[in-house]
Amino acid sequence: MPILVVGSVALDTVETPFNRMDGVLGGAASYFTTAASIYDQVNLVGIVGSDFPREHLDFWRNRSVNLDGLQIQEGQTFHWHGRYHMDMNTRDTLDTQLGVFGDFHPVVPESYTQSPLVFLANIQPELQLEVLQQMPHAQLTVLDTMELWINTARDQLTEVIKQVDVLLMSEEEVRQYTNQSSILAAVRHFFTLGLKYVVVKLGSYGALLFGADGTYFSAPSYPLEEVADPTGAGDSFAGGFLGYLSTVQADASGSFAIDDIKRAVVHGNIIGSFACADFGIGGLTGLTMDDIVKRYGELVRYSHFDPNWTPQGAH
């Protein structure tokens, strides 16, 4: 099942305590597209400037990526410059240059409109709404967002949340949006808006899945000895999540089995772990399904425990 993604495509400058890279392919849509195309076709909607390197376009064309919805306009590609702290979980944005992205309005080509799966990557909520209006027959819609939109466009963001099926948010963003210290209370608030699932991203600690039907699932992270660049790990998580779902069948009503939703979260964690291994999309470019299968098996082994325990003396 092809996946439609709308989001930013960027050329980044990334600094860590150990290295610096300039002109790295970044942006939410870039990470998602590269990750999800390991599983199935991705239909990309975005914008780049005339300075965007052709090698990146050629890379995607050689994968299962449709670029009919990628606008190329005269000017500069969106640029982000960030610096990570020693713990690699926090970062400072040093510079943001919107370039042609500043006037971007997503146009979904006719060939994309039958995409059953839709990922609204982290961009302005009003642009996400524009995409939803062009995709009335989508089977599953997934939303990502960030602190900036919670602070500056809360009403529009709430409108998007009301129209999608799945919300991906970090633990900090969940608390910020709901003003709740308890994640459980916060998630209950989200379900009053009509969501089917909420995935709470815990960074290096994994992810939590909550369902409106009472589902709760804790998916562990894959342990990494070294993190080269955590930029885009969340977008890569979304690529693994929707990428896996593109390979399985929904039921007659268009709903996915809960076991498949759980597996999708595990795939998200796995793909996110690979993304952290190199700068930009480097950790994803040579990734194969065999690599994913290996880490899937390891995560099953790491997180399994004997369910048959009883205290001594119990009958």
C-alpha atoms as a printed R data frame, in Angstrom:
    type eleno elety resid chain resno       x       y      z
1   ATOM     1    CA   MET     A     1   0.000   0.000  0.000
2   ATOM     2    CA   PRO     A     2   1.649   3.275 -1.035
3   ATOM     3    CA   ILE     A     3   2.244   5.855  1.679
4   ATOM     4    CA   LEU     A     4   1.795   9.588  1.181
5   ATOM     5    CA   VAL     A     5   4.057  11.904  3.189
6   ATOM     6    CA   VAL     A     6   4.051  15.684  3.358
7   ATOM     7    CA   GLY     A     7   6.806  17.508  5.195
8   ATOM     8    CA   SER     A     8  10.074  19.370  5.020
9   ATOM     9    CA   VAL     A     9  13.053  18.460  2.869
10  ATOM    10    CA   ALA     A    10  16.151  20.292  4.092
11  ATOM    11    CA   LEU     A    11  19.896  20.714  3.909
12  ATOM    12    CA   ASP     A    12  21.122  20.740  7.500
13  ATOM    13    CA   THR     A    13  24.166  21.659  9.510
14  ATOM    14    CA   VAL     A    14  24.464  19.328 12.483
15  ATOM    15    CA   GLU     A    15  26.927  19.693 15.347
16  ATOM    16    CA   THR     A    16  27.493  17.111 18.062
17  ATOM    17    CA   PRO     A    17  30.137  17.117 20.823
18  ATOM    18    CA   PHE     A    18  32.200  14.892 18.535
19  ATOM    19    CA   ASN     A    19  31.645  16.090 14.964
20  ATOM    20    CA   ARG     A    20  30.086  18.613 12.596
21  ATOM    21    CA   MET     A    21  28.523  18.022  9.195
22  ATOM    22    CA   ASP     A    22  27.379  20.675  6.698
23  ATOM    23    CA   GLY     A    23  24.849  20.306  3.894
24  ATOM    24    CA   VAL     A    24  23.416  17.058  5.244
25  ATOM    25    CA   LEU     A    25  20.148  15.865  3.687
26  ATOM    26    CA   GLY     A    26  17.569  16.393  6.417
27  ATOM    27    CA   GLY     A    27  14.001  17.432  7.037
28  ATOM    28    CA   ALA     A    28  11.180  15.295  8.403
29  ATOM    29    CA   ALA     A    29   9.989  14.089  4.996
30  ATOM    30    CA   SER     A    30  13.506  13.040  3.972
31  ATOM    31    CA   TYR     A    31  13.952  10.734  6.954
32  ATOM    32    CA   PHE     A    32  10.450   9.313  6.671
33  ATOM    33    CA   THR     A    33  10.706   8.751  2.921
34  ATOM    34    CA   THR     A    34  14.052   6.986  3.131
35  ATOM    35    CA   ALA     A    35  12.858   4.779  6.006
36  ATOM    36    CA   ALA     A    36   9.414   3.875  4.667
37  ATOM    37    CA   SER     A    37  10.690   3.153  1.149
38  ATOM    38    CA   ILE     A    38  12.482   0.097  2.569
39  ATOM    39    CA   TYR     A    39   9.004  -1.436  2.904
40  ATOM    40    CA   ASP     A    40   6.837  -0.015  0.119
41  ATOM    41    CA   GLN     A    41   6.270   2.878 -2.280
42  ATOM    42    CA   VAL     A    42   6.338   6.394 -0.831
43  ATOM    43    CA   ASN     A    43   4.601   9.338 -2.506
44  ATOM    44    CA   LEU     A    44   6.480  12.475 -1.429
45  ATOM    45    CA   VAL     A    45   4.927  15.958 -1.197
46  ATOM    46    CA   GLY     A    46   7.371  18.757 -0.405
47  ATOM    47    CA   ILE     A    47   9.475  21.565 -1.801
48  ATOM    48    CA   VAL     A    48  13.174  22.192 -2.446
49  ATOM    49    CA   GLY     A    49  15.157  25.022 -3.964
50  ATOM    50    CA   SER     A    50  17.278  25.151 -7.086
51  ATOM    51    CA   ASP     A    51  20.340  24.476 -4.910
52  ATOM    52    CA   PHE     A    52  19.103  21.011 -3.944
53  ATOM    53    CA   PRO     A    53  21.683  18.392 -5.010
54  ATOM    54    CA   ARG     A    54  20.537  16.144 -7.852
55  ATOM    55    CA   GLU     A    55  22.223  13.174 -6.178
56  ATOM    56    CA   HIS     A    56  19.503  13.122 -3.518
57  ATOM    57    CA   LEU     A    57  16.758  13.078 -6.144
58  ATOM    58    CA   ASP     A    58  18.524  10.274 -7.985
59  ATOM    59    CA   PHE     A    59  18.868   8.320 -4.740
60  ATOM    60    CA   TRP     A    60  15.123   8.437 -4.123
61  ATOM    61    CA   ARG     A    61  14.274   7.679 -7.756
62  ATOM    62    CA   ASN     A    62  16.328   4.495 -7.451
63  ATOM    63    CA   ARG     A    63  14.173   3.450 -4.505
64  ATOM    64    CA   SER     A    64  10.391   3.078 -4.310
65  ATOM    65    CA   VAL     A    65   9.801   6.848 -4.154
66  ATOM    66    CA   ASN     A    66   7.469   8.889 -6.367
67  ATOM    67    CA   LEU     A    67   8.653  12.499 -6.658
68  ATOM    68    CA   ASP     A    68   5.714  13.862 -8.680
69  ATOM    69    CA   GLY     A    69   4.652  15.888 -5.620
70  ATOM    70    CA   LEU     A    70   8.087  17.377 -4.896
71  ATOM    71    CA   GLN     A    71   8.102  21.004 -6.057
72  ATOM    72    CA   ILE     A    72  11.440  22.451 -7.217
73  ATOM    73    CA   GLN     A    73  11.512  26.253 -7.179
74  ATOM    74    CA   GLU     A    74  14.146  28.894 -7.797
75  ATOM    75    CA   GLY     A    75  15.764  29.802 -4.492
76  ATOM    76    CA   GLN     A    76  17.296  28.198 -1.425
77  ATOM    77    CA   THR     A    77  16.276  24.899  0.154
78  ATOM    78    CA   PHE     A    78  15.094  24.975  3.780
79  ATOM    79    CA   HIS     A    79  18.127  24.933  6.106
80  ATOM    80    CA   TRP     A    80  18.358  24.015  9.798
81  ATOM    81    CA   HIS     A    81  21.468  24.346 11.964
82  ATOM    82    CA   GLY     A    82  21.467  22.604 15.332
83  ATOM    83    CA   ARG     A    83  23.937  21.677 18.067
84  ATOM    84    CA   TYR     A    84  23.509  18.686 20.377
85  ATOM    85    CA   HIS     A    85  24.521  18.572 24.032
86  ATOM    86    CA   MET     A    86  26.711  15.821 25.468
87  ATOM    87    CA   ASP     A    87  23.715  13.626 26.395
88  ATOM    88    CA   MET     A    88  22.520  13.742 22.736
89  ATOM    89    CA   ASN     A    89  18.914  14.049 23.971
90  ATOM    90    CA   THR     A    90  18.838  17.842 24.009
91  ATOM    91    CA   ARG     A    91  19.829  20.286 21.311
92  ATOM    92    CA   ASP     A    92  19.845  23.978 20.491
93  ATOM    93    CA   THR     A    93  18.625  25.411 17.204
94  ATOM    94    CA   LEU     A    94  21.278  27.897 16.091
95  ATOM    95    CA   ASP     A    95  19.738  28.976 12.790
96  ATOM    96    CA   THR     A    96  16.707  28.337 10.594
97  ATOM    97    CA   GLN     A    97  16.438  29.579  7.006
98  ATOM    98    CA   LEU     A    98  13.052  28.747  5.474
99  ATOM    99    CA   GLY     A    99  14.010  29.546  1.888
100 ATOM   100    CA   VAL     A   100  11.390  28.350 -0.604
101 ATOM   101    CA   PHE     A   101   9.690  26.399  2.209
102 ATOM   102    CA   GLY     A   102   8.406  29.713  3.582
103 ATOM   103    CA   ASP     A   103   5.769  29.986  0.807
104 ATOM   104    CA   PHE     A   104   5.058  26.263  0.490
105 ATOM   105    CA   HIS     A   105   1.528  24.992 -0.051
106 ATOM   106    CA   PRO     A   106   1.221  21.235 -0.557
107 ATOM   107    CA   VAL     A   107  -0.356  20.052 -3.784
108 ATOM   108    CA   VAL     A   108  -1.263  16.369 -3.873
109 ATOM   109    CA   PRO     A   109  -0.960  15.013 -7.437
110 ATOM   110    CA   GLU     A   110  -3.890  13.008 -8.772
111 ATOM   111    CA   SER     A   111  -1.681   9.917 -8.838
112 ATOM   112    CA   TYR     A   112  -1.247  10.195 -5.052
113 ATOM   113    CA   THR     A   113  -4.872  10.598 -4.013
114 ATOM   114    CA   GLN     A   114  -5.529   6.872 -3.673
115 ATOM   115    CA   SER     A   115  -2.693   6.385 -1.160
116 ATOM   116    CA   PRO     A   116  -4.348   4.512  1.736
117 ATOM   117    CA   LEU     A   117  -1.743   5.558  4.310
118 ATOM   118    CA   VAL     A   118  -0.926   9.215  5.058
119 ATOM   119    CA   PHE     A   119   1.826  10.676  7.229
120 ATOM   120    CA   LEU     A   120   1.580  14.348  8.149
121 ATOM   121    CA   ALA     A   121   5.151  15.138  9.149
122 ATOM   122    CA   ASN     A   122   6.094  17.996 11.406
123 ATOM   123    CA   ILE     A   123   5.063  21.156  9.507
124 ATOM   124    CA   GLN     A   124   2.580  23.977 10.107
125 ATOM   125    CA   PRO     A   125  -0.838  22.566 11.117
126 ATOM   126    CA   GLU     A   126  -2.611  24.634  8.449
127 ATOM   127    CA   LEU     A   127  -0.531  22.854  5.784
128 ATOM   128    CA   GLN     A   128  -1.397  19.505  7.327
129 ATOM   129    CA   LEU     A   129  -5.073  20.437  7.078
130 ATOM   130    CA   GLU     A   130  -4.610  21.323  3.405
131 ATOM   131    CA   VAL     A   131  -3.325  17.792  2.779
132 ATOM   132    CA   LEU     A   132  -6.182  16.123  4.674
133 ATOM   133    CA   GLN     A   133  -8.678  18.037  2.549
134 ATOM   134    CA   GLN     A   134  -7.026  16.559 -0.552
135 ATOM   135    CA   MET     A   135  -7.038  12.987  0.841
136 ATOM   136    CA   PRO     A   136 -10.662  12.257  1.852
137 ATOM   137    CA   HIS     A   137 -10.397   8.495  1.251
138 ATOM   138    CA   ALA     A   138  -7.270   7.757  3.296
139 ATOM   139    CA   GLN     A   139  -7.446   4.526  5.281
140 ATOM   140    CA   LEU     A   140  -5.085   5.534  8.117
141 ATOM   141    CA   THR     A   141  -3.772   9.028  8.895
142 ATOM   142    CA   VAL     A   142  -0.822   9.611 11.223
143 ATOM   143    CA   LEU     A   143   0.227  12.988 12.650
144 ATOM   144    CA   ASP     A   144   3.524  14.246 14.025
145 ATOM   145    CA   THR     A   145   4.054  17.715 15.456
146 ATOM   146    CA   MET     A   146   6.397  19.706 17.697
147 ATOM   147    CA   GLU     A   147   6.596  22.167 20.576
148 ATOM   148    CA   LEU     A   148   6.593  25.192 18.253
149 ATOM   149    CA   TRP     A   149   3.098  24.449 16.897
150 ATOM   150    CA   ILE     A   150   1.760  23.638 20.378
151 ATOM   151    CA   ASN     A   151   2.867  27.122 21.438
152 ATOM   152    CA   THR     A   152   1.991  29.136 18.329
153 ATOM   153    CA   ALA     A   153  -0.825  27.302 16.503
154 ATOM   154    CA   ARG     A   154  -2.640  25.308 19.159
155 ATOM   155    CA   ASP     A   155  -6.148  25.779 17.745
156 ATOM   156    CA   GLN     A   156  -5.123  24.692 14.246
157 ATOM   157    CA   LEU     A   157  -3.159  21.765 15.681
158 ATOM   158    CA   THR     A   158  -6.206  20.663 17.674
159 ATOM   159    CA   GLU     A   159  -8.261  20.715 14.470
160 ATOM   160    CA   VAL     A   160  -5.730  18.427 12.781
161 ATOM   161    CA   ILE     A   161  -5.729  16.050 15.767
162 ATOM   162    CA   LYS     A   162  -9.522  15.777 15.522
163 ATOM   163    CA   GLN     A   163  -9.224  14.613 11.905
164 ATOM   164    CA   VAL     A   164  -6.494  11.947 12.159
165 ATOM   165    CA   ASP     A   165  -6.317   8.390 13.493
166 ATOM   166    CA   VAL     A   166  -2.892   8.223 15.148
167 ATOM   167    CA   LEU     A   167  -0.868  10.864 17.002
168 ATOM   168    CA   LEU     A   168   2.900  10.578 17.495
169 ATOM   169    CA   MET     A   169   4.230  12.823 20.281
170 ATOM   170    CA   SER     A   170   7.181  12.935 22.628
171 ATOM   171    CA   GLU     A   171   6.532  12.608 26.352
172 ATOM   172    CA   GLU     A   172   7.391  16.281 26.884
173 ATOM   173    CA   GLU     A   173   5.041  17.415 24.112
174 ATOM   174    CA   VAL     A   174   2.171  15.321 25.497
175 ATOM   175    CA   ARG     A   175   2.507  17.030 28.873
176 ATOM   176    CA   GLN     A   176   2.898  20.439 27.263
177 ATOM   177    CA   TYR     A   177  -0.211  20.120 25.083
178 ATOM   178    CA   THR     A   178  -2.486  18.660 27.773
179 ATOM   179    CA   ASN     A   179  -1.019  20.417 30.828
180 ATOM   180    CA   GLN     A   180  -1.176  17.052 32.603
181 ATOM   181    CA   SER     A   181   1.654  15.549 34.628
182 ATOM   182    CA   SER     A   182   0.220  12.055 34.188
183 ATOM   183    CA   ILE     A   183   0.697  10.490 30.760
184 ATOM   184    CA   LEU     A   184  -2.417   8.332 31.309
185 ATOM   185    CA   ALA     A   185  -4.573  11.373 32.044
186 ATOM   186    CA   ALA     A   186  -3.066  13.188 29.061
187 ATOM   187    CA   VAL     A   187  -3.819  10.302 26.718
188 ATOM   188    CA   ARG     A   188  -7.421  10.128 27.922
189 ATOM   189    CA   HIS     A   189  -7.762  13.780 26.922
190 ATOM   190    CA   PHE     A   190  -6.486  12.974 23.422
191 ATOM   191    CA   PHE     A   191  -9.052  10.215 23.015
192 ATOM   192    CA   THR     A   192 -11.865  12.692 23.662
193 ATOM   193    CA   LEU     A   193 -10.738  14.388 20.418
194 ATOM   194    CA   GLY     A   194 -11.424  11.236 18.400
195 ATOM   195    CA   LEU     A   195  -8.007   9.616 18.050
196 ATOM   196    CA   LYS     A   196  -7.764   5.834 17.742
197 ATOM   197    CA   TYR     A   197  -4.163   5.544 18.949
198 ATOM   198    CA   VAL     A   198  -1.542   7.698 20.650
199 ATOM   199    CA   VAL     A   199   2.146   6.761 20.473
200 ATOM   200    CA   VAL     A   200   4.246   8.461 23.147
201 ATOM   201    CA   LYS     A   201   7.884   8.590 22.033
202 ATOM   202    CA   LEU     A   202  10.387   8.205 24.874
203 ATOM   203    CA   GLY     A   203  13.569   8.774 22.878
204 ATOM   204    CA   SER     A   204  16.306   6.375 23.940
205 ATOM   205    CA   TYR     A   205  13.819   4.552 26.216
206 ATOM   206    CA   GLY     A   206  11.457   3.337 23.478
207 ATOM   207    CA   ALA     A   207   7.782   4.132 22.943
208 ATOM   208    CA   LEU     A   208   4.362   3.605 24.533
209 ATOM   209    CA   LEU     A   209   1.235   2.722 22.566
210 ATOM   210    CA   PHE     A   210  -2.208   3.651 23.882
211 ATOM   211    CA   GLY     A   211  -5.474   2.725 22.157
212 ATOM   212    CA   ALA     A   212  -8.930   4.213 22.551
213 ATOM   213    CA   ASP     A   213 -10.058   0.606 23.065
214 ATOM   214    CA   GLY     A   214  -7.920   0.332 26.223
215 ATOM   215    CA   THR     A   215  -4.816  -1.057 24.526
216 ATOM   216    CA   TYR     A   216  -1.521  -0.423 26.311
217 ATOM   217    CA   PHE     A   217   1.837  -1.612 24.996
218 ATOM   218    CA   SER     A   218   5.387  -0.725 25.984
219 ATOM   219    CA   ALA     A   219   7.950  -1.176 23.193
220 ATOM   220    CA   PRO     A   220  11.616  -1.158 24.244
221 ATOM   221    CA   SER     A   221  14.298   0.772 22.434
222 ATOM   222    CA   TYR     A   222  17.166  -1.014 20.736
223 ATOM   223    CA   PRO     A   223  20.305  -0.493 22.860
224 ATOM   224    CA   LEU     A   224  22.999   1.518 21.105
225 ATOM   225    CA   GLU     A   225  26.580   1.866 22.255
226 ATOM   226    CA   GLU     A   226  27.145   5.002 20.191
227 ATOM   227    CA   VAL     A   227  24.792   7.649 18.799
228 ATOM   228    CA   ALA     A   228  26.276   9.625 15.908
229 ATOM   229    CA   ASP     A   229  23.305  11.917 15.196
230 ATOM   230    CA   PRO     A   230  19.796  11.574 16.677
231 ATOM   231    CA   THR     A   231  18.297  14.083 14.216
232 ATOM   232    CA   GLY     A   232  15.351  12.537 12.401
233 ATOM   233    CA   ALA     A   233  15.005   9.531 14.694
234 ATOM   234    CA   GLY     A   234  11.338  10.372 15.318
235 ATOM   235    CA   ASP     A   235  10.593  10.749 11.610
236 ATOM   236    CA   SER     A   236  12.423   7.492 10.934
237 ATOM   237    CA   PHE     A   237  10.283   5.908 13.670
238 ATOM   238    CA   ALA     A   238   7.203   7.033 11.717
239 ATOM   239    CA   GLY     A   239   8.717   5.566  8.543
240 ATOM   240    CA   GLY     A   240   9.135   2.184 10.215
241 ATOM   241    CA   PHE     A   241   5.667   2.388 11.782
242 ATOM   242    CA   LEU     A   242   3.786   3.128  8.561
243 ATOM   243    CA   GLY     A   243   6.242   1.163  6.447
244 ATOM   244    CA   TYR     A   244   5.407  -2.017  8.325
245 ATOM   245    CA   LEU     A   245   1.648  -1.347  8.161
246 ATOM   246    CA   SER     A   246   1.939  -0.949  4.386
247 ATOM   247    CA   THR     A   247   2.959  -4.620  4.199
248 ATOM   248    CA   VAL     A   248  -0.069  -6.068  6.042
249 ATOM   249    CA   GLN     A   249  -3.770  -6.184  5.282
250 ATOM   250    CA   ALA     A   250  -6.389  -4.166  7.126
251 ATOM   251    CA   ASP     A   251  -9.790  -5.734  7.792
252 ATOM   252    CA   ALA     A   252 -12.944  -5.014  5.793
253 ATOM   253    CA   SER     A   253 -13.598  -1.832  7.772
254 ATOM   254    CA   GLY     A   254 -10.085  -0.531  7.055
255 ATOM   255    CA   SER     A   255  -8.821  -1.155 10.587
256 ATOM   256    CA   PHE     A   256  -5.536  -2.864 11.401
257 ATOM   257    CA   ALA     A   257  -5.273  -5.712 13.908
258 ATOM   258    CA   ILE     A   258  -3.908  -4.549 17.253
259 ATOM   259    CA   ASP     A   259  -1.010  -7.017 16.985
260 ATOM   260    CA   ASP     A   260   0.007  -5.321 13.742
261 ATOM   261    CA   ILE     A   261  -0.177  -1.888 15.385
262 ATOM   262    CA   LYS     A   262   2.119  -3.204 18.140
263 ATOM   263    CA   ARG     A   263   4.533  -4.665 15.596
264 ATOM   264    CA   ALA     A   264   4.515  -1.324 13.776
265 ATOM   265    CA   VAL     A   265   5.695   0.423 16.963
266 ATOM   266    CA   VAL     A   266   8.530  -2.096 17.300
267 ATOM   267    CA   HIS     A   267   9.519  -1.511 13.672
268 ATOM   268    CA   GLY     A   268   9.496   2.218 14.402
269 ATOM   269    CA   ASN     A   269  11.931   1.765 17.272
270 ATOM   270    CA   ILE     A   270  14.185  -0.412 15.140
271 ATOM   271    CA   ILE     A   271  14.323   2.042 12.223
272 ATOM   272    CA   GLY     A   272  14.886   4.930 14.645
273 ATOM   273    CA   SER     A   273  17.872   3.083 16.105
274 ATOM   274    CA   PHE     A   274  19.454   2.693 12.667
275 ATOM   275    CA   ALA     A   275  18.874   6.392 11.914
276 ATOM   276    CA   CYS     A   276  20.988   7.394 14.926
277 ATOM   277    CA   ALA     A   277  24.031   5.511 13.653
278 ATOM   278    CA   ASP     A   278  25.134   8.136 11.114
279 ATOM   279    CA   PHE     A   279  24.594  11.764 10.146
280 ATOM   280    CA   GLY     A   280  21.506  12.645  8.124
281 ATOM   281    CA   ILE     A   281  19.918   9.674  6.377
282 ATOM   282    CA   GLY     A   282  23.253   7.848  6.253
283 ATOM   283    CA   GLY     A   283  22.159   5.229  8.762
284 ATOM   284    CA   LEU     A   284  19.190   4.295  6.554
285 ATOM   285    CA   THR     A   285  20.595   4.313  3.035
286 ATOM   286    CA   GLY     A   286  22.083   0.823  3.053
287 ATOM   287    CA   LEU     A   287  19.524  -0.717  5.387
288 ATOM   288    CA   THR     A   288  17.982  -4.025  4.281
289 ATOM   289    CA   MET     A   289  15.022  -6.058  5.506
290 ATOM   290    CA   ASP     A   290  17.494  -8.659  6.806
291 ATOM   291    CA   ASP     A   291  18.974  -5.994  9.113
292 ATOM   292    CA   ILE     A   292  15.485  -5.176 10.410
293 ATOM   293    CA   VAL     A   293  14.626  -8.856 10.928
294 ATOM   294    CA   LYS     A   294  17.813  -9.339 12.986
295 ATOM   295    CA   ARG     A   295  17.050  -6.448 15.348
296 ATOM   296    CA   TYR     A   296  13.399  -7.487 15.595
297 ATOM   297    CA   GLY     A   297  14.479 -10.901 16.839
298 ATOM   298    CA   GLU     A   298  16.919  -9.355 19.292
299 ATOM   299    CA   LEU     A   299  14.248  -7.037 20.717
300 ATOM   300    CA   VAL     A   300  11.895 -10.000 21.202
301 ATOM   301    CA   ARG     A   301  14.633 -11.777 23.121
302 ATOM   302    CA   TYR     A   302  15.583  -8.702 25.184
303 ATOM   303    CA   SER     A   303  12.015  -7.940 26.272
304 ATOM   304    CA   HIS     A   304  10.566 -11.429 26.827
305 ATOM   305    CA   PHE     A   305   9.998 -12.701 30.350
306 ATOM   306    CA   ASP     A   306   8.353 -15.795 31.820
307 ATOM   307    CA   PRO     A   307   4.642 -15.155 32.373
308 ATOM   308    CA   ASN     A   308   4.175 -18.196 34.616
309 ATOM   309    CA   TRP     A   309   5.680 -16.878 37.865
310 ATOM   310    CA   THR     A   310   3.784 -17.351 41.118
311 ATOM   311    CA   PRO     A   311   4.992 -16.455 44.623
312 ATOM   312    CA   GLN     A   312   6.236 -19.293 46.779
313 ATOM   313    CA   GLY     A   313   3.460 -20.864 48.787
314 ATOM   314    CA   ALA     A   314   0.706 -19.614 46.488
315 ATOM   315    CA   HIS     A   315  -1.883 -22.144 45.295
